[in-house]
XYZ file of C-alpha atoms in Angstrom:
169
model
C 0.000 0.000 0.000
C 2.850 2.398 0.843
C 4.443 1.923 -2.611
C 1.086 2.542 -4.265
C 0.642 5.814 -2.355
C 4.189 6.839 -3.195
C 3.472 6.142 -6.896
C 0.311 8.261 -6.776
C 2.199 11.088 -5.056
C 4.969 10.855 -7.659
C 2.454 11.028 -10.532
C 0.815 14.063 -8.935
C 4.216 15.715 -8.450
C 5.009 15.172 -12.145
C 1.727 16.771 -13.180
C 2.527 19.804 -11.036
C 6.059 20.108 -12.447
C 5.072 19.683 -16.108
C 2.254 22.234 -15.735
C 4.762 24.615 -14.139
C 7.006 24.125 -17.180
C 4.069 24.962 -19.476
C 3.404 28.085 -17.413
C 7.056 29.157 -17.694
C 6.972 28.559 -21.459
C 3.918 30.815 -21.717
C 6.187 33.716 -20.727
C 7.847 33.346 -24.144
C 4.573 33.846 -26.033
C 4.635 36.811 -28.395
C 0.888 37.507 -28.546
C 0.106 40.166 -25.924
C -3.559 39.150 -25.910
C -2.909 35.831 -24.163
C 0.356 34.062 -23.384
C 0.035 30.261 -23.602
C 2.615 27.528 -23.067
C 2.509 23.801 -23.827
C 4.739 20.807 -23.150
C 4.297 17.297 -24.553
C 5.441 14.452 -22.312
C 5.999 10.792 -23.114
C 7.327 8.169 -20.717
C 7.885 10.808 -18.057
C 10.047 13.022 -20.298
C 9.333 16.328 -22.013
C 9.754 15.625 -25.729
C 8.609 18.907 -27.276
C 7.156 22.226 -26.223
C 5.764 25.411 -27.646
C 4.270 28.796 -26.933
C 1.894 30.966 -28.900
C 3.084 33.589 -31.325
C 3.551 34.573 -34.922
C 5.048 31.983 -37.267
C 8.791 32.460 -37.868
C 9.523 35.389 -40.159
C 6.035 36.895 -40.001
C 5.013 40.067 -38.150
C 4.153 39.787 -34.475
C 0.592 40.350 -33.323
C 1.094 43.927 -32.168
C 2.627 44.775 -35.562
C -0.380 43.704 -37.653
C -3.361 44.101 -35.327
C -3.446 40.361 -34.551
C -3.861 39.469 -38.213
C -6.912 41.667 -38.736
C -5.082 44.180 -40.946
C -7.157 44.701 -44.059
C -5.942 44.754 -47.626
C -4.573 48.220 -48.464
C -7.338 49.039 -50.958
C -9.979 48.516 -48.251
C -8.012 50.141 -45.467
C -7.304 53.266 -47.540
C -11.028 53.757 -48.114
C -11.632 53.922 -44.353
C -10.808 56.518 -41.757
C -7.684 55.273 -39.850
C -9.541 55.298 -36.521
C -12.436 53.393 -38.090
C -10.011 50.768 -39.457
C -8.411 50.342 -36.023
C -11.822 50.092 -34.388
C -12.821 47.437 -36.931
C -9.658 45.430 -36.218
C -10.265 45.698 -32.453
C -13.869 44.558 -32.883
C -12.785 41.544 -34.957
C -10.157 40.680 -32.342
C -12.715 40.876 -29.520
C -15.283 38.784 -31.376
C -13.057 36.254 -33.149
C -9.706 36.317 -31.356
C -6.191 36.599 -32.713
C -5.736 35.058 -36.129
C -2.041 35.846 -36.343
C -0.542 33.645 -33.629
C 0.054 29.926 -33.940
C -1.235 28.244 -30.792
C 1.229 26.787 -28.293
C 0.116 23.170 -28.751
C 0.274 23.469 -32.548
C 3.809 24.883 -32.276
C 4.826 21.968 -30.051
C 3.396 19.409 -32.501
C 4.999 21.142 -35.506
C 8.422 21.144 -33.859
C 8.072 17.443 -33.057
C 7.070 16.694 -36.653
C 9.991 18.685 -38.083
C 12.432 16.892 -35.792
C 10.973 13.417 -36.303
C 9.804 13.109 -32.679
C 6.807 10.828 -32.217
C 4.001 12.197 -30.050
C 2.022 8.952 -30.188
C 0.593 8.032 -26.762
C 1.962 11.253 -25.222
C 0.391 13.666 -22.748
C -0.042 17.404 -23.272
C 0.243 19.984 -20.499
C -1.077 23.366 -21.640
C -1.945 26.553 -19.778
C -5.219 27.075 -21.696
C -7.492 24.272 -22.931
C -7.102 23.556 -26.664
C -9.358 25.147 -29.260
C -11.288 22.966 -31.690
C -8.576 23.069 -34.385
C -5.756 22.245 -31.963
C -7.840 19.417 -30.491
C -8.109 17.848 -33.939
C -4.343 18.185 -34.373
C -3.770 16.559 -30.977
C -5.999 13.626 -31.923
C -4.175 13.190 -35.232
C -0.803 13.369 -33.435
C -1.736 10.538 -31.062
C -1.974 12.570 -27.844
C -3.822 10.436 -25.277
C -4.349 12.858 -22.364
C -4.515 16.627 -21.921
C -4.014 18.564 -18.707
C -4.907 22.241 -18.832
C -4.895 25.131 -16.348
C -7.763 27.314 -17.573
C -10.642 26.885 -19.972
C -10.615 28.349 -23.477
C -13.408 30.789 -24.371
C -14.985 28.153 -26.648
C -15.480 24.721 -25.028
C -15.754 22.860 -28.364
C -12.076 21.813 -28.223
C -12.670 19.915 -24.993
C -15.836 18.386 -26.416
C -13.911 17.109 -29.443
C -11.244 15.562 -27.209
C -13.878 13.831 -25.103
C -15.626 12.472 -28.230
C -12.275 10.928 -29.178
C -11.956 9.384 -25.690
C -8.978 11.571 -24.860
C -8.891 12.490 -21.206
C -8.955 16.234 -20.638
C -8.391 17.273 -17.025
C -8.263 20.748 -15.552
C -5.490 21.159 -12.982
């Protein structure tokens, strides 16, 4: 019984540590709207990680109004304040469309490096969106631990439909 309790305590300690790593990684996020960090773990080892931000070589969120910058011909026809207000409204209603999400960045790095994520666990500071949840399923992630809920719960619903455990820590 003592060994079993020690094993449970060790598993809980690992969850705390890996979530703390995800939280530290979120500090590297380049989207000022929400900083998110993610770490993928397999066999008790971190195998890949990511944070949210603009794809390499593209403008950061604050440089292009979170991806809501309009084509010049449309923007020029509008008052500059009206264009900024429109971008802010789109951001509030639909979120940032410039940043790649932390979990997607982690999966992409693993794919580029030939690191298998099959049967791995994801620790992420914000629950996955619907698109990231589909990527996680396709990448073989078997369990997701998250700190806070995403504004749209459909990502968690998709994970649950795929029998992937999603647990808020």
